[in-house]
GROMACS .gro file of C-alpha atoms in nm:
model
  457
    1MET     CA    1   4.693   1.107   2.957
    2SER     CA    2   4.417   0.862   2.874
    3ASN     CA    3   4.326   0.787   2.516
    4PRO     CA    4   4.003   0.980   2.426
    5ASN     CA    5   3.913   0.710   2.176
    6PRO     CA    6   3.963   0.377   2.354
    7PRO     CA    7   3.948   0.083   2.112
    8ILE     CA    8   3.643  -0.140   2.129
    9PRO     CA    9   3.730  -0.512   2.116
   10GLU     CA   10   3.614  -0.690   1.803
   11GLN     CA   11   3.351  -0.960   1.837
   12PRO     CA   12   3.392  -1.217   1.555
   13PRO     CA   13   3.120  -1.450   1.690
   14ARG     CA   14   2.858  -1.182   1.626
   15THR     CA   15   2.972  -1.146   1.266
   16TYR     CA   16   2.962  -1.521   1.216
   17ARG     CA   17   2.614  -1.559   1.362
   18LEU     CA   18   2.476  -1.275   1.153
   19GLN     CA   19   2.627  -1.420   0.838
   20THR     CA   20   2.489  -1.764   0.921
   21ARG     CA   21   2.142  -1.623   0.975
   22LEU     CA   22   2.159  -1.437   0.644
   23VAL     CA   23   2.266  -1.755   0.462
   24ALA     CA   24   1.987  -1.952   0.628
   25SER     CA   25   1.737  -1.684   0.531
   26PHE     CA   26   1.856  -1.677   0.170
   27VAL     CA   27   1.848  -2.055   0.138
   28THR     CA   28   1.509  -2.089   0.308
   29LEU     CA   29   1.357  -1.823   0.088
   30ALA     CA   30   1.513  -1.976  -0.223
   31VAL     CA   31   1.394  -2.327  -0.134
   32VAL     CA   32   1.040  -2.210  -0.064
   33ALA     CA   33   1.033  -2.007  -0.387
   34SER     CA   34   1.183  -2.294  -0.588
   35VAL     CA   35   0.938  -2.547  -0.444
   36ILE     CA   36   0.645  -2.319  -0.524
   37LEU     CA   37   0.782  -2.258  -0.873
   38THR     CA   38   0.836  -2.631  -0.925
   39LEU     CA   39   0.479  -2.709  -0.819
   40VAL     CA   40   0.343  -2.433  -1.042
   41ILE     CA   41   0.545  -2.562  -1.339
   42TYR     CA   42   0.444  -2.921  -1.267
   43PHE     CA   43   0.073  -2.851  -1.249
   44SER     CA   44   0.089  -2.610  -1.544
   45VAL     CA   45   0.270  -2.868  -1.760
   46ARG     CA   46   0.033  -3.140  -1.645
   47GLY     CA   47  -0.266  -2.927  -1.728
   48GLN     CA   48  -0.121  -2.825  -2.066
   49LEU     CA   49  -0.035  -3.186  -2.154
   50LEU     CA   50  -0.387  -3.291  -2.060
   51ARG     CA   51  -0.534  -3.014  -2.275
   52ASP     CA   52  -0.308  -3.108  -2.567
   53ILE     CA   53  -0.397  -3.477  -2.540
   54ARG     CA   54  -0.768  -3.397  -2.509
   55ALA     CA   55  -0.745  -3.184  -2.825
   56LYS     CA   56  -0.554  -3.459  -3.002
   57VAL     CA   57  -0.806  -3.725  -2.895
   58ARG     CA   58  -1.096  -3.500  -2.996
   59ASP     CA   59  -0.954  -3.453  -3.345
   60ALA     CA   60  -0.869  -3.821  -3.381
   61VAL     CA   61  -1.210  -3.947  -3.268
   62ALA     CA   62  -1.385  -3.693  -3.491
   63ILE     CA   63  -1.186  -3.806  -3.796
   64GLY     CA   64  -1.234  -4.171  -3.701
   65ALA     CA   65  -1.612  -4.131  -3.675
   66LEU     CA   66  -1.619  -4.005  -4.035
   67GLN     CA   67  -1.452  -4.329  -4.151
   68VAL     CA   68  -1.729  -4.550  -4.006
   69ASP     CA   69  -2.026  -4.611  -4.241
   70GLY     CA   70  -2.323  -4.525  -4.023
   71ASP     CA   71  -2.575  -4.706  -4.241
   72VAL     CA   72  -2.375  -5.029  -4.230
   73HIS     CA   73  -2.305  -4.990  -3.860
   74ALA     CA   74  -2.677  -4.947  -3.793
   75THR     CA   75  -2.743  -5.301  -3.918
   76LEU     CA   76  -2.559  -5.453  -3.619
   77VAL     CA   77  -2.836  -5.512  -3.368
   78ASP     CA   78  -2.784  -5.867  -3.241
   79SER     CA   79  -2.491  -6.055  -3.086
   80SER     CA   80  -2.523  -6.328  -3.349
   81GLN     CA   81  -2.399  -6.083  -3.614
   82GLU     CA   82  -2.052  -6.071  -3.457
   83GLU     CA   83  -1.936  -6.357  -3.678
   84GLY     CA   84  -2.058  -6.191  -3.995
   85LEU     CA   85  -1.868  -6.004  -4.264
   86VAL     CA   86  -2.018  -5.665  -4.173
   87TYR     CA   87  -1.883  -5.687  -3.818
   88ALA     CA   88  -1.542  -5.802  -3.944
   89ASN     CA   89  -1.517  -5.509  -4.190
   90LEU     CA   90  -1.614  -5.256  -3.925
   91LYS     CA   91  -1.367  -5.411  -3.679
   92SER     CA   92  -1.093  -5.371  -3.941
   93VAL     CA   93  -1.184  -5.003  -3.985
   94LEU     CA   94  -1.160  -4.945  -3.608
   95GLN     CA   95  -0.823  -5.125  -3.594
   96ASN     CA   96  -0.688  -4.896  -3.867
   97ILE     CA   97  -0.808  -4.595  -3.666
   98ARG     CA   98  -0.645  -4.732  -3.351
   99ASP     CA   99  -0.315  -4.814  -3.521
  100ALA     CA  100  -0.293  -4.473  -3.690
  101GLY     CA  101  -0.174  -4.323  -3.359
  102VAL     CA  102   0.081  -4.446  -3.107
  103ASP     CA  103  -0.111  -4.338  -2.796
  104TYR     CA  104  -0.450  -4.499  -2.861
  105ARG     CA  105  -0.522  -4.817  -2.663
  106PHE     CA  106  -0.888  -4.905  -2.722
  107VAL     CA  107  -1.116  -4.802  -3.008
  108TYR     CA  108  -1.478  -4.920  -3.004
  109THR     CA  109  -1.833  -4.815  -3.083
  110LEU     CA  110  -2.121  -4.778  -2.840
  111ARG     CA  111  -2.496  -4.749  -2.869
  112VAL     CA  112  -2.730  -4.612  -2.600
  113ILE     CA  113  -3.052  -4.812  -2.574
  114ASP     CA  114  -3.321  -4.737  -2.311
  115GLY     CA  115  -3.073  -4.547  -2.090
  116ASN     CA  116  -2.807  -4.820  -2.102
  117THR     CA  117  -2.485  -4.825  -2.306
  118TYR     CA  118  -2.388  -5.131  -2.510
  119PHE     CA  119  -2.073  -5.224  -2.698
  120ILE     CA  120  -2.122  -5.274  -3.075
  121VAL     CA  121  -1.777  -5.315  -3.240
  122ASP     CA  122  -1.445  -5.343  -3.053
  123ALA     CA  123  -1.110  -5.321  -3.233
  124GLU     CA  124  -0.934  -5.527  -2.964
  125GLU     CA  125  -0.796  -5.869  -3.074
  126SER     CA  126  -0.725  -6.014  -2.728
  127GLU     CA  127  -1.006  -6.231  -2.602
  128GLU     CA  128  -0.936  -6.115  -2.245
  129ASP     CA  129  -0.990  -5.745  -2.331
  130VAL     CA  130  -1.239  -5.754  -2.619
  131SER     CA  131  -1.599  -5.646  -2.566
  132HIS     CA  132  -1.856  -5.831  -2.774
  133LEU     CA  133  -2.152  -5.707  -2.970
  134MET     CA  134  -2.437  -5.594  -2.740
  135ASP     CA  135  -2.232  -5.638  -2.419
  136TRP     CA  136  -2.360  -5.399  -2.152
  137TYR     CA  137  -2.103  -5.135  -2.058
  138ASP     CA  138  -2.187  -5.135  -1.688
  139ASP     CA  139  -1.867  -4.947  -1.579
  140LEU     CA  140  -1.960  -4.634  -1.769
  141PRO     CA  141  -2.081  -4.361  -1.531
  142GLN     CA  142  -2.450  -4.277  -1.564
  143ASP     CA  143  -2.368  -3.909  -1.621
  144THR     CA  144  -2.160  -4.004  -1.926
  145THR     CA  145  -2.440  -4.230  -2.052
  146ASN     CA  146  -2.689  -3.947  -2.021
  147TYR     CA  147  -2.451  -3.713  -2.206
  148LEU     CA  148  -2.395  -3.964  -2.488
  149THR     CA  149  -2.771  -3.987  -2.541
  150SER     CA  150  -2.776  -3.637  -2.688
  151LEU     CA  151  -2.419  -3.623  -2.827
  152THR     CA  152  -2.400  -3.429  -3.156
  153GLU     CA  153  -2.031  -3.337  -3.177
  154PRO     CA  154  -1.695  -3.477  -3.062
  155TYR     CA  155  -1.644  -3.476  -2.686
  156VAL     CA  156  -1.353  -3.571  -2.456
  157GLU     CA  157  -1.384  -3.648  -2.086
  158PRO     CA  158  -1.252  -3.354  -1.876
  159ASP     CA  159  -1.030  -3.585  -1.670
  160PHE     CA  160  -0.924  -3.945  -1.633
  161TYR     CA  161  -1.168  -4.208  -1.514
  162THR     CA  162  -1.122  -4.567  -1.398
  163ASP     CA  163  -1.299  -4.888  -1.509
  164GLN     CA  164  -1.219  -5.259  -1.498
  165TRP     CA  165  -0.958  -5.221  -1.775
  166GLY     CA  166  -0.762  -4.939  -1.611
  167GLU     CA  167  -0.748  -4.558  -1.599
  168TRP     CA  168  -0.826  -4.374  -1.919
  169LEU     CA  169  -0.894  -4.050  -2.098
  170THR     CA  170  -1.176  -4.116  -2.346
  171GLY     CA  171  -1.306  -3.925  -2.644
  172TYR     CA  172  -1.645  -3.974  -2.808
  173ALA     CA  173  -1.782  -3.875  -3.151
  174PRO     CA  174  -2.126  -3.941  -3.304
  175ILE     CA  175  -2.158  -4.178  -3.603
  176TYR     CA  176  -2.424  -4.049  -3.841
  177THR     CA  177  -2.635  -4.244  -4.088
  178SER     CA  178  -2.702  -4.108  -4.435
  179ASP     CA  179  -3.030  -3.952  -4.321
  180GLY     CA  180  -2.848  -3.747  -4.049
  181HIS     CA  181  -2.953  -3.970  -3.760
  182VAL     CA  182  -2.699  -4.051  -3.485
  183ASP     CA  183  -2.679  -4.430  -3.485
  184SER     CA  184  -2.398  -4.485  -3.235
  185ILE     CA  185  -2.085  -4.338  -3.073
  186LEU     CA  186  -1.719  -4.397  -3.162
  187ALA     CA  187  -1.505  -4.411  -2.844
  188MET     CA  188  -1.126  -4.389  -2.818
  189ASP     CA  189  -0.925  -4.454  -2.497
  190VAL     CA  190  -0.581  -4.308  -2.410
  191ASP     CA  191  -0.391  -4.464  -2.119
  192ALA     CA  192  -0.338  -4.223  -1.824
  193SER     CA  193   0.019  -4.345  -1.789
  194ILE     CA  194   0.114  -4.155  -2.107
  195VAL     CA  195   0.041  -3.819  -1.947
  196ARG     CA  196   0.185  -3.923  -1.614
  197SER     CA  197   0.513  -4.036  -1.765
  198GLN     CA  198   0.559  -3.699  -1.933
  199THR     CA  199   0.464  -3.500  -1.625
  200ASN     CA  200   0.692  -3.716  -1.411
  201ARG     CA  201   0.982  -3.636  -1.642
  202VAL     CA  202   0.910  -3.267  -1.599
  203LEU     CA  203   0.890  -3.317  -1.221
  204TRP     CA  204   1.224  -3.498  -1.202
  205VAL     CA  205   1.392  -3.239  -1.421
  206SER     CA  206   1.250  -2.963  -1.199
  207LEU     CA  207   1.374  -3.140  -0.884
  208GLY     CA  208   1.720  -3.176  -1.039
  209VAL     CA  209   1.732  -2.809  -1.125
  210LEU     CA  210   1.605  -2.731  -0.774
  211SER     CA  211   1.891  -2.929  -0.617
  212VAL     CA  212   2.152  -2.745  -0.824
  213LEU     CA  213   1.991  -2.410  -0.744
  214ILE     CA  214   1.996  -2.481  -0.370
  215GLY     CA  215   2.370  -2.546  -0.384
  216LEU     CA  216   2.439  -2.231  -0.586
  217ILE     CA  217   2.211  -2.027  -0.362
  218GLY     CA  218   2.392  -2.156  -0.053
  219ILE     CA  219   2.730  -2.042  -0.188
  220THR     CA  220   2.590  -1.711  -0.312
  221GLY     CA  221   2.409  -1.658   0.018
  222TRP     CA  222   2.731  -1.714   0.212
  223LEU     CA  223   2.918  -1.455   0.003
  224LEU     CA  224   2.630  -1.207   0.017
  225GLY     CA  225   2.591  -1.260   0.392
  226GLN     CA  226   2.960  -1.185   0.444
  227ARG     CA  227   2.938  -0.874   0.229
  228ILE     CA  228   2.619  -0.747   0.394
  229SER     CA  229   2.726  -0.825   0.751
  230ALA     CA  230   3.064  -0.649   0.730
  231PRO     CA  231   2.932  -0.289   0.719
  232ILE     CA  232   2.663  -0.375   0.974
  233VAL     CA  233   2.931  -0.496   1.216
  234THR     CA  234   3.129  -0.177   1.154
  235LEU     CA  235   2.821   0.031   1.228
  236THR     CA  236   2.755  -0.173   1.542
  237GLN     CA  237   3.107  -0.113   1.668
  238GLY     CA  238   3.066   0.257   1.597
  239ALA     CA  239   2.741   0.265   1.795
  240GLU     CA  240   2.912   0.095   2.087
  241ARG     CA  241   3.192   0.353   2.088
  242ILE     CA  242   2.945   0.641   2.077
  243THR     CA  243   2.739   0.477   2.351
  244ALA     CA  244   3.057   0.463   2.560
  245GLY     CA  245   3.084   0.841   2.528
  246ASP     CA  246   3.315   0.889   2.229
  247LEU     CA  247   3.108   1.148   2.041
  248ASN     CA  248   3.402   1.236   1.814
  249TYR     CA  249   3.410   0.891   1.655
  250GLU     CA  250   3.285   0.864   1.295
  251VAL     CA  251   3.212   0.546   1.098
  252ARG     CA  252   3.410   0.500   0.777
  253LEU     CA  253   3.289   0.260   0.507
  254THR     CA  254   3.412   0.201   0.152
  255SER     CA  255   3.101   0.033   0.013
  256ARG     CA  256   2.889   0.197  -0.258
  257ASP     CA  257   2.546   0.070  -0.157
  258GLU     CA  258   2.285   0.193   0.093
  259THR     CA  259   2.516   0.121   0.387
  260ILE     CA  260   2.736   0.418   0.295
  261ARG     CA  261   2.425   0.637   0.321
  262LEU     CA  262   2.349   0.475   0.656
  263ALA     CA  263   2.702   0.550   0.774
  264HIS     CA  264   2.666   0.908   0.655
  265ALA     CA  265   2.336   0.941   0.841
  266PHE     CA  266   2.497   0.780   1.147
  267ASN     CA  267   2.784   1.030   1.142
  268LEU     CA  268   2.543   1.316   1.083
  269MET     CA  269   2.339   1.201   1.381
  270THR     CA  270   2.655   1.197   1.593
  271ARG     CA  271   2.750   1.549   1.484
  272ARG     CA  272   2.402   1.675   1.558
  273LEU     CA  273   2.416   1.509   1.898
  274ARG     CA  274   2.740   1.695   1.967
  275GLU     CA  275   2.579   2.018   1.851
  276LEU     CA  276   2.275   1.947   2.067
  277ILE     CA  277   2.490   1.901   2.375
  278ASN     CA  278   2.703   2.206   2.292
  279ASN     CA  279   2.395   2.421   2.238
  280LEU     CA  280   2.211   2.302   2.545
  281GLU     CA  281   2.324   2.598   2.757
  282LEU     CA  282   2.225   2.840   2.482
  283THR     CA  283   1.884   2.678   2.464
  284VAL     CA  284   1.840   2.700   2.840
  285GLU     CA  285   1.950   3.063   2.832
  286GLN     CA  286   1.707   3.138   2.551
  287ARG     CA  287   1.421   2.972   2.738
  288THR     CA  288   1.518   3.175   3.045
  289ARG     CA  289   1.503   3.496   2.844
  290GLU     CA  290   1.164   3.399   2.705
  291ALA     CA  291   1.037   3.327   3.055
  292GLU     CA  292   1.167   3.664   3.168
  293GLN     CA  293   0.999   3.829   2.868
  294ARG     CA  294   0.668   3.663   2.954
  295SER     CA  295   0.716   3.780   3.313
  296LEU     CA  296   0.770   4.136   3.189
  297TYR     CA  297   0.458   4.108   2.972
  298LEU     CA  298   0.257   3.991   3.267
  299GLN     CA  299   0.397   4.274   3.481
  300ALA     CA  300   0.310   4.523   3.205
  301THR     CA  301  -0.041   4.381   3.190
  302ALA     CA  302  -0.072   4.424   3.566
  303ASP     CA  303   0.046   4.786   3.536
  304VAL     CA  304  -0.209   4.858   3.262
  305GLY     CA  305  -0.478   4.687   3.468
  306ARG     CA  306  -0.399   4.895   3.777
  307ALA     CA  307  -0.396   5.215   3.574
  308ALA     CA  308  -0.724   5.128   3.408
  309ALA     CA  309  -0.886   5.044   3.739
  310SER     CA  310  -0.775   5.371   3.899
  311ILE     CA  311  -0.907   5.609   3.629
  312LEU     CA  312  -1.280   5.664   3.589
  313GLU     CA  313  -1.270   5.937   3.327
  314SER     CA  314  -1.282   5.783   2.975
  315LYS     CA  315  -1.059   6.029   2.784
  316GLN     CA  316  -0.790   6.029   3.049
  317LEU     CA  317  -0.812   5.651   3.069
  318ILE     CA  318  -0.776   5.604   2.693
  319GLY     CA  319  -0.481   5.842   2.663
  320GLN     CA  320  -0.285   5.690   2.946
  321VAL     CA  321  -0.361   5.332   2.838
  322VAL     CA  322  -0.216   5.366   2.485
  323ASP     CA  323   0.098   5.538   2.613
  324LEU     CA  324   0.145   5.281   2.887
  325ILE     CA  325   0.099   4.988   2.648
  326ARG     CA  326   0.345   5.131   2.394
  327SER     CA  327   0.614   5.194   2.656
  328ARG     CA  328   0.570   4.872   2.852
  329PHE     CA  329   0.568   4.649   2.543
  330ASP     CA  330   0.824   4.855   2.347
  331LEU     CA  331   0.594   4.899   2.046
  332TYR     CA  332   0.611   5.124   1.742
  333TYR     CA  333   0.253   5.247   1.766
  334VAL     CA  334  -0.063   5.185   1.974
  335GLY     CA  335  -0.409   5.318   1.887
  336LEU     CA  336  -0.751   5.275   2.047
  337PHE     CA  337  -1.074   5.283   1.846
  338MET     CA  338  -1.430   5.308   1.976
  339ILE     CA  339  -1.747   5.222   1.784
  340ASP     CA  340  -1.965   5.523   1.703
  341ALA     CA  341  -2.323   5.555   1.821
  342VAL     CA  342  -2.475   5.387   1.514
  343GLY     CA  343  -2.220   5.105   1.513
  344GLU     CA  344  -2.103   5.182   1.156
  345TYR     CA  345  -1.752   5.310   1.214
  346ALA     CA  346  -1.465   5.252   1.455
  347VAL     CA  347  -1.333   5.601   1.541
  348LEU     CA  348  -0.977   5.658   1.665
  349GLN     CA  349  -0.990   5.793   2.021
  350ALA     CA  350  -0.622   5.787   2.113
  351GLY     CA  351  -0.291   5.714   1.936
  352THR     CA  352   0.072   5.736   2.039
  353GLY     CA  353   0.333   5.968   1.895
  354GLU     CA  354   0.312   6.209   1.604
  355ALA     CA  355   0.131   5.949   1.393
  356GLY     CA  356  -0.145   5.928   1.653
  357ALA     CA  357  -0.176   6.309   1.673
  358THR     CA  358  -0.194   6.334   1.292
  359MET     CA  359  -0.468   6.073   1.262
  360LEU     CA  360  -0.666   6.223   1.554
  361ALA     CA  361  -0.646   6.564   1.386
  362ARG     CA  362  -0.810   6.429   1.070
  363SER     CA  363  -1.071   6.227   1.268
  364HIS     CA  364  -0.937   5.892   1.146
  365ARG     CA  365  -1.202   5.619   1.136
  366ILE     CA  366  -1.247   5.274   0.984
  367ARG     CA  367  -1.572   5.113   0.872
  368VAL     CA  368  -1.672   4.809   1.079
  369GLY     CA  369  -1.581   4.498   0.880
  370GLN     CA  370  -1.295   4.662   0.687
  371GLY     CA  371  -0.925   4.645   0.765
  372MET     CA  372  -0.782   4.456   1.059
  373ILE     CA  373  -0.962   4.682   1.312
  374GLY     CA  374  -1.301   4.648   1.140
  375TRP     CA  375  -1.253   4.272   1.096
  376SER     CA  376  -1.161   4.225   1.462
  377ILE     CA  377  -1.469   4.419   1.577
  378ALA     CA  378  -1.703   4.237   1.338
  379ASN     CA  379  -1.569   3.891   1.429
  380LYS     CA  380  -1.496   3.956   1.800
  381ARG     CA  381  -1.154   3.793   1.754
  382PRO     CA  382  -0.794   3.912   1.737
  383ARG     CA  383  -0.637   3.940   1.391
  384ILE     CA  384  -0.261   3.905   1.358
  385ALA     CA  385  -0.026   3.998   1.074
  386LEU     CA  386   0.325   3.869   1.145
  387GLU     CA  387   0.425   4.030   0.815
  388ALA     CA  388   0.211   4.340   0.778
  389GLY     CA  389   0.244   4.356   0.401
  390GLU     CA  390   0.107   4.004   0.355
  391ASP     CA  391  -0.231   4.049   0.530
  392ALA     CA  392  -0.517   4.058   0.281
  393VAL     CA  393  -0.747   4.292   0.478
  394ARG     CA  394  -0.494   4.527   0.636
  395LEU     CA  395  -0.533   4.898   0.548
  396VAL     CA  396  -0.203   5.077   0.485
  397THR     CA  397  -0.155   5.411   0.663
  398ASP     CA  398   0.097   5.659   0.524
  399VAL     CA  399   0.182   5.801   0.866
  400LEU     CA  400   0.307   5.461   0.989
  401PRO     CA  401   0.561   5.359   0.723
  402LEU     CA  402   0.779   5.146   0.953
  403THR     CA  403   0.510   4.898   1.061
  404ARG     CA  404   0.631   4.540   1.002
  405SER     CA  405   0.387   4.342   1.217
  406GLU     CA  406   0.046   4.432   1.355
  407ALA     CA  407  -0.236   4.294   1.568
  408ALA     CA  408  -0.593   4.413   1.621
  409LEU     CA  409  -0.754   4.319   1.954
  410PRO     CA  410  -1.128   4.357   2.017
  411LEU     CA  411  -1.236   4.546   2.331
  412ILE     CA  412  -1.517   4.332   2.470
  413SER     CA  413  -1.696   4.394   2.798
  414ARG     CA  414  -1.996   4.204   2.924
  415GLY     CA  415  -2.040   4.042   2.583
  416ARG     CA  416  -2.051   4.376   2.397
  417VAL     CA  417  -1.779   4.500   2.159
  418LEU     CA  418  -1.680   4.856   2.251
  419GLY     CA  419  -1.405   4.896   1.996
  420ALA     CA  420  -1.058   4.763   1.920
  421LEU     CA  421  -0.695   4.816   2.006
  422THR     CA  422  -0.426   4.826   1.735
  423VAL     CA  423  -0.069   4.740   1.836
  424GLN     CA  424   0.210   4.773   1.581
  425SER     CA  425   0.580   4.693   1.579
  426ASP     CA  426   0.866   4.785   1.349
  427LYS     CA  427   0.993   4.425   1.376
  428PRO     CA  428   0.841   4.126   1.193
  429GLY     CA  429   0.691   3.826   1.373
  430VAL     CA  430   0.655   4.000   1.711
  431PHE     CA  431   0.297   3.903   1.791
  432THR     CA  432   0.324   3.532   1.865
  433GLY     CA  433   0.057   3.325   2.035
  434ASP     CA  434   0.191   3.390   2.386
  435THR     CA  435   0.220   3.765   2.324
  436ILE     CA  436  -0.133   3.789   2.181
  437ALA     CA  437  -0.273   3.596   2.479
  438VAL     CA  438  -0.116   3.851   2.716
  439LEU     CA  439  -0.226   4.149   2.505
  440GLN     CA  440  -0.582   4.018   2.476
  441THR     CA  441  -0.600   3.980   2.853
  442MET     CA  442  -0.485   4.340   2.883
  443ALA     CA  443  -0.741   4.449   2.619
  444ASP     CA  444  -1.016   4.278   2.817
  445GLN     CA  445  -0.909   4.474   3.128
  446VAL     CA  446  -0.910   4.801   2.930
  447ALA     CA  447  -1.255   4.722   2.788
  448LEU     CA  448  -1.392   4.652   3.134
  449ALA     CA  449  -1.238   4.975   3.266
  450LEU     CA  450  -1.390   5.175   2.978
  451ASP     CA  451  -1.728   5.016   3.040
  452ASN     CA  452  -1.704   5.095   3.411
  453ALA     CA  453  -1.607   5.456   3.330
  454ARG     CA  454  -1.905   5.486   3.098
  455LEU     CA  455  -2.137   5.350   3.366
  456PHE     CA  456  -1.980   5.583   3.624
  457THR     CA  457  -2.034   5.883   3.396
   0.00000   0.00000   0.00000
């Protein structure tokens, strides 16, 4: 006897490839994220360092400008004064300002004359780097010169700029005379290499951390890939066995993550597939019964149609139609209403059983627009209550206590509503869409027969 559950050969290469792809995905994602994070940190630190240095330079140049005597400085107007005592004293003041901080390279004063900027006092001692009194500062951008013309408070360049001495970050502050007039500008240069050296340190540290992280992520990714791929491989093998026809096989996992839920869903799907196959004959049989029921309905409709076509006397037609409908469709009660001459009421003309006789004896009628019958006549549409007690417009009749579902069908002939047909069952949910379609076809035949009988009379 053959084994109903033949073993499926394991496929280690698939597991290995899946794990490798997972590791590669983890590492790639980690590297991309780390690179982006490193760049963000680098530019953020660079920007923060630049802002801190600009604030520091702004404070320093503002304090330095207060130490320069504007009235004395205003007396320096000619290059010949460079050898004088006033120039020497002011140069000493600027040197003290420069030496008070470790990051300041050049400290000097400027004066804007006729749209051009000139050096006045330079703290530099080296003859190669010093700028002399009334030397034209031709490297200064014209935009900066224009800004210095109206400078009234300390100002620092937004970014580094380059001149013949190098690349700098420069701060400016106005030097006031005793009468409040701006005589000149104190300038202070910070070498760009200071900021770059600090940002480069941050960059190298970030790259070192990135290298360590990549190694750790690779190891972690390998372990995670192995852990994630194991249940997936188990599920794959289970799918292969079920595909081969072993519908009794169930996947068993010991993990406590989402894969156990996937395995449960997988097993549930397999059980439902077995149930679907086992119930297929029952479903086919049920569909066959429904088709036979529809056939019986159609046959009953044909019988009612033949009876209606063969009777030309209205009362006889109405009486036979309700009895025929009740018997052919196995209903609890059938009643036929006709609209009175003024179109105000729907009057019961025929009803089946003792309930019908009782209501006929008391001339039962319903106002057009009220109840299911009145609504159906007023709207020229069927109204269905699969649960009779839940319909909002249905009128309860004491002589029909067993009604569970009901439908009202308008009797329409040549565009005119003649009345309505009520069909009631002692079972809930009887009047489905297919049943109502058949009954409405039958009602249309009855309406046409009644209209023909009226015309014949």
